[in-house]
Amino acid sequence: MSQMKAVGLHRYLPIEHPESLLDVQVQKPAPQGRDLLVQVKAISVNPVDTKVRSPKERTEASPRILGWDVAGVVEAVGEACSLFKPGDEVFYAGSITRAGGNSEFHLVDERIVGKKPASLDFAEAAALPLTAITAWEGLFDRMGVSQDTTLNQGKSILIIGAAGGVGSIATQIASLAGLTVVGTASRPESVQWAKEHGAAHIINHHEPFVPQLQAIGLTSVDYIFCLNQTDQHWENMAEAIAPQGKICSIVETDTLLNLTLLKNKSVTFVWELMFTRAMYETADMIEQYRLLNKVAEKIDAGELRTTLAKRLEPINAANLRQAHKMLESGKTIGKIVLEHF
């Protein structure tokens, strides 16, 4: 069997440790069933990578490969595939329960893969899948925002962490859906980025929300999308959400949330994890294929744009360690992408 290059880990170590991520050689896989074998052209990093890699008492006999954002070309398909063929250019996030995409070739179920936007290069496309799926599902599937822009006129959404990876695309999608987008950001460069990506207003998440909302003419917001420190913002969110409003978070919490704060307003609180459909192979798993294709269409129509902020090359352990370190600083704007092996 032929070998391929990959970046993996045997031990879960601080990112400063030279063995936290390693250049390795592993067996090139073969597709079966509904799997595509994709030649990886570009990858991007997300907080999930740093969480999975973070120090813990465990070792892996064979290298564990991370990475849940890929753009590449279909090399081969399993016998049950019907959506793609060899030569197709694709982009996807993959599944947390399988090997990640930080390798020259990668297996992925075709039901969670989209056709790469034709107007983007591989690096620009690799910035999008995980965050676009998270934003799309959070807005439309979890909070039930309408895709009919006329129904969203006069409605508002607060996006906490508007300049980050998910925030950069969520601001665009929410704005495109016709919502008035209030983003949170606290540094001049993140404020600027969030405004360029669809936020009509910016407030500072280090200060109470309601007085800042009142200053821009809002008494409350209909939706809140929390992309950062759920427990820290919980009381501010409970205060700022409109009666019968909806709050969606993507960030797990170590403390117990006081759900009673939402009771009088009959507020909905819902989680979003974009890996749920793939992890449980839900009956509607193919929705990720559909939504990635919709995102690609909107990119090619000029209605959405890539959130790539920094390119690194080649794809190797040294560059991935640098990317993880940048993410762990908590100060990254947009997405960091690596290209070429």
XYZ file of C-alpha atoms in Angstrom:
341
model
C 0.000 0.000 0.000
C 1.242 3.486 -0.801
C 2.087 6.019 1.896
C 1.040 9.659 2.153
C 2.198 12.701 4.093
C 0.145 13.856 7.065
C 0.413 15.942 10.221
C -0.594 14.115 13.385
C 0.072 13.582 17.055
C 0.940 10.713 19.392
C 0.748 12.745 22.613
C -1.524 15.611 23.650
C 0.875 18.440 24.439
C 1.076 22.237 24.754
C 1.529 23.786 21.297
C 5.016 25.077 22.240
C 6.187 21.446 22.483
C 7.909 20.343 19.232
C 6.020 17.017 19.372
C 2.550 18.585 19.780
C 2.109 18.166 16.000
C 4.414 16.003 13.878
C 5.092 15.368 10.209
C 4.210 11.690 9.688
C 3.735 9.116 6.918
C 0.550 7.060 7.011
C -1.195 4.628 4.699
C -3.192 6.172 1.872
C -6.823 5.066 2.359
C -9.212 3.602 -0.230
C -12.859 4.696 -0.526
C -15.780 2.311 0.034
C -19.532 2.797 0.211
C -20.468 6.484 0.115
C -16.930 7.701 0.821
C -14.965 9.972 -1.486
C -11.162 9.882 -1.536
C -10.125 13.529 -1.822
C -6.707 14.862 -2.767
C -6.270 17.650 -0.214
C -5.203 21.006 -1.696
C -5.852 23.316 1.273
C -6.994 23.101 4.904
C -7.962 25.605 7.569
C -7.786 25.541 11.345
C -10.632 25.980 13.823
C -10.917 26.086 17.626
C -11.999 22.420 17.533
C -8.444 21.519 16.406
C -6.874 23.172 19.436
C -9.481 21.662 21.797
C -8.870 18.131 20.515
C -5.086 18.634 20.643
C -5.043 20.212 24.109
C -2.988 18.443 26.815
C -4.491 15.264 28.286
C -3.232 11.979 29.695
C -3.490 9.767 26.636
C -1.242 8.522 23.875
C -2.074 7.328 20.365
C -0.265 4.260 18.998
C -0.934 5.356 15.416
C -0.861 9.110 14.684
C -4.100 10.972 15.302
C -4.822 13.328 12.423
C -6.785 16.527 13.057
C -8.281 19.070 10.670
C -11.916 19.703 9.816
C -11.854 22.027 6.817
C -10.717 20.768 3.425
C -10.777 21.928 -0.182
C -9.514 19.473 -2.774
C -10.174 17.258 -5.773
C -12.023 13.927 -5.773
C -9.476 11.216 -6.596
C -11.739 8.143 -6.327
C -15.247 7.256 -5.113
C -16.822 4.360 -3.212
C -19.190 1.999 -5.026
C -22.327 3.604 -3.530
C -21.474 7.234 -4.445
C -23.863 9.148 -6.669
C -23.201 12.837 -5.921
C -19.579 13.224 -7.081
C -17.092 11.732 -9.528
C -13.274 11.755 -9.841
C -12.000 15.189 -10.881
C -14.726 17.146 -9.058
C -13.477 20.063 -6.951
C -15.021 19.930 -3.470
C -15.013 21.576 -0.035
C -16.217 20.189 3.300
C -15.628 19.974 7.061
C -15.838 16.198 7.552
C -16.694 14.328 10.746
C -15.201 14.646 14.246
C -15.528 10.873 14.702
C -13.161 10.119 11.782
C -9.574 11.017 10.875
C -9.239 14.698 10.035
C -8.104 16.224 6.763
C -4.526 17.245 7.590
C -3.195 14.641 5.136
C -2.447 14.423 1.407
C -5.559 12.300 0.836
C -8.715 12.088 2.956
C -11.886 9.982 3.168
C -15.220 11.741 3.628
C -18.879 10.766 3.271
C -20.260 12.447 0.144
C -23.437 13.524 1.985
C -21.487 16.188 3.921
C -19.467 17.485 0.940
C -20.196 20.468 -1.308
C -19.086 21.499 -4.781
C -16.221 24.009 -4.368
C -17.171 27.582 -5.346
C -15.801 28.014 -8.876
C -14.806 31.618 -8.233
C -12.493 30.760 -5.299
C -9.075 29.132 -5.224
C -8.613 26.110 -2.946
C -7.290 28.157 -0.012
C -10.168 30.633 -0.168
C -12.624 27.713 -0.290
C -10.963 25.832 2.593
C -11.661 28.792 4.908
C -15.407 28.237 4.687
C -16.985 24.808 5.283
C -16.986 24.293 9.066
C -17.874 27.890 9.846
C -20.458 28.191 7.057
C -22.205 24.983 8.159
C -22.164 26.186 11.787
C -23.551 29.603 10.855
C -26.193 28.246 8.445
C -27.424 25.555 10.844
C -27.365 27.933 13.815
C -29.400 30.578 12.011
C -31.839 28.568 9.922
C -32.084 25.112 11.543
C -31.617 25.904 15.234
C -33.079 29.410 15.661
C -35.530 29.023 12.791
C -34.621 32.299 11.072
C -36.598 32.520 7.823
C -34.744 32.424 4.504
C -37.427 34.762 3.147
C -35.842 38.205 3.542
C -39.231 39.962 3.617
C -40.107 38.113 6.854
C -36.900 39.359 8.518
C -37.445 43.069 7.900
C -37.253 44.945 11.189
C -35.758 41.936 13.002
C -32.351 42.024 14.635
C -29.624 39.588 15.633
C -26.720 40.017 18.037
C -23.651 37.991 17.009
C -21.184 37.632 19.881
C -17.663 37.268 18.477
C -18.446 38.770 15.075
C -14.876 38.928 13.740
C -13.904 35.314 14.457
C -14.122 32.365 12.078
C -17.840 31.623 12.506
C -18.682 35.283 13.115
C -17.107 36.357 9.810
C -19.525 34.205 7.801
C -22.505 34.391 10.204
C -22.572 38.198 9.887
C -22.691 37.834 6.094
C -25.394 35.133 6.033
C -27.581 36.922 8.607
C -27.262 40.218 6.755
C -28.081 38.509 3.439
C -31.195 37.032 5.106
C -32.397 40.563 5.817
C -31.664 40.759 9.544
C -30.145 43.867 11.121
C -26.825 42.516 12.383
C -25.281 43.832 15.593
C -21.847 42.303 16.068
C -19.584 42.345 19.087
C -15.899 43.218 18.787
C -13.478 45.037 21.052
C -10.368 45.950 19.030
C -10.188 48.480 16.158
C -9.100 45.799 13.659
C -11.851 43.348 14.687
C -14.466 46.137 14.612
C -13.353 47.024 11.074
C -13.396 43.379 9.925
C -16.891 42.727 11.347
C -18.276 45.829 9.637
C -16.730 44.783 6.318
C -18.401 41.363 6.682
C -21.996 42.443 7.243
C -22.373 43.902 10.749
C -24.475 47.079 10.633
C -23.554 47.993 14.221
C -20.824 46.986 16.672
C -20.970 46.818 20.454
C -18.233 45.806 22.917
C -18.744 42.396 24.569
C -16.691 43.480 27.604
C -19.426 45.965 28.594
C -23.157 45.547 29.406
C -25.154 44.898 26.214
C -28.462 46.689 26.822
C -27.164 50.299 27.236
C -25.081 49.835 24.059
C -28.097 48.463 22.164
C -30.227 51.371 23.384
C -27.571 53.775 22.083
C -28.107 52.405 18.554
C -31.899 52.526 18.896
C -32.691 48.938 19.929
C -34.444 47.965 23.156
C -33.732 44.250 22.598
C -32.757 41.779 19.840
C -34.854 38.971 18.324
C -31.960 36.513 18.028
C -28.581 36.047 19.696
C -25.846 33.858 18.211
C -23.208 33.253 20.872
C -19.836 32.270 19.389
C -17.734 33.029 22.454
C -17.784 32.224 26.199
C -21.428 31.333 26.774
C -21.292 31.506 30.584
C -19.519 34.868 30.622
C -22.196 36.485 28.432
C -25.209 34.595 29.830
C -26.745 37.352 31.987
C -26.170 39.990 29.309
C -27.844 37.718 26.741
C -30.826 37.044 29.019
C -31.258 40.792 29.489
C -30.842 41.734 25.807
C -33.019 39.063 24.182
C -36.561 40.037 23.197
C -39.570 38.249 24.708
C -40.076 34.983 22.751
C -36.635 35.472 21.224
C -34.082 32.751 20.476
C -30.515 32.253 21.644
C -28.118 29.782 20.001
C -24.648 29.004 21.309
C -21.775 26.961 19.893
C -19.527 27.186 22.968
C -19.776 24.591 25.754
C -19.754 25.842 29.304
C -18.038 24.615 32.470
C -20.558 26.287 34.769
C -24.272 25.621 35.169
C -26.351 28.145 33.250
C -29.314 29.664 35.048
C -32.051 28.847 32.527
C -34.628 30.479 34.793
C -33.361 33.853 33.544
C -35.094 33.043 30.235
C -38.416 31.852 31.694
C -40.452 35.060 31.978
C -39.657 35.972 28.385
C -40.395 32.409 27.096
C -36.999 32.468 25.381
C -35.673 29.462 23.428
C -32.087 28.369 24.089
C -30.543 25.929 21.622
C -27.098 24.438 20.924
C -25.454 24.126 17.521
C -22.724 21.598 16.744
C -22.082 21.163 13.038
C -20.721 17.636 13.629
C -24.053 16.300 14.977
C -25.414 15.138 11.625
C -22.248 13.263 10.649
C -21.573 11.957 14.165
C -24.994 10.313 14.471
C -25.531 9.756 10.726
C -28.916 11.446 11.082
C -31.572 10.865 8.434
C -31.042 14.432 7.191
C -27.232 14.206 6.976
C -27.420 15.156 3.264
C -28.596 18.644 4.312
C -24.912 19.567 4.687
C -24.311 18.685 1.016
C -27.262 20.923 0.119
C -26.289 23.847 2.303
C -22.628 23.819 1.187
C -23.838 23.929 -2.416
C -26.119 26.887 -1.559
C -23.176 28.668 0.073
C -21.045 27.980 -3.034
C -23.783 29.430 -5.275
C -23.993 32.568 -3.137
C -20.180 32.923 -3.195
C -20.127 32.610 -6.995
C -22.996 35.111 -7.257
C -20.964 37.606 -5.202
C -23.464 37.557 -2.308
C -21.032 35.986 0.195
C -17.255 36.054 0.310
C -14.430 34.009 1.750
C -13.289 34.762 5.289
C -9.636 33.859 4.646
C -7.372 36.266 6.547
C -3.984 34.539 6.489
C -2.310 31.968 4.194
C 0.543 29.688 5.239
C 2.395 27.188 3.068
C 3.238 24.374 2.866
C 0.939 22.135 4.937
C 3.361 20.786 7.545
C 3.710 20.387 11.305
C 5.706 23.610 11.806
C 3.086 25.730 10.041
C 0.200 23.956 11.773
C 1.835 24.542 15.157
C 2.091 28.231 14.236
C -1.598 28.283 13.205
C -2.695 26.570 16.445
C -0.633 29.048 18.475
C -2.302 31.970 16.706
C -5.770 30.501 17.356
C -4.975 29.882 21.015
C -4.046 33.560 21.411
C -7.779 34.322 21.086
C -6.974 37.287 18.840
C -7.358 35.825 15.353
C -9.638 37.536 12.866
C -11.220 35.539 10.053
C -9.581 32.235 9.071
C -6.011 30.872 8.853
C -5.519 28.573 5.859
C -2.637 26.279 4.884
C -2.087 25.124 1.311
C 0.116 22.680 -0.645
C 1.927 19.672 0.791
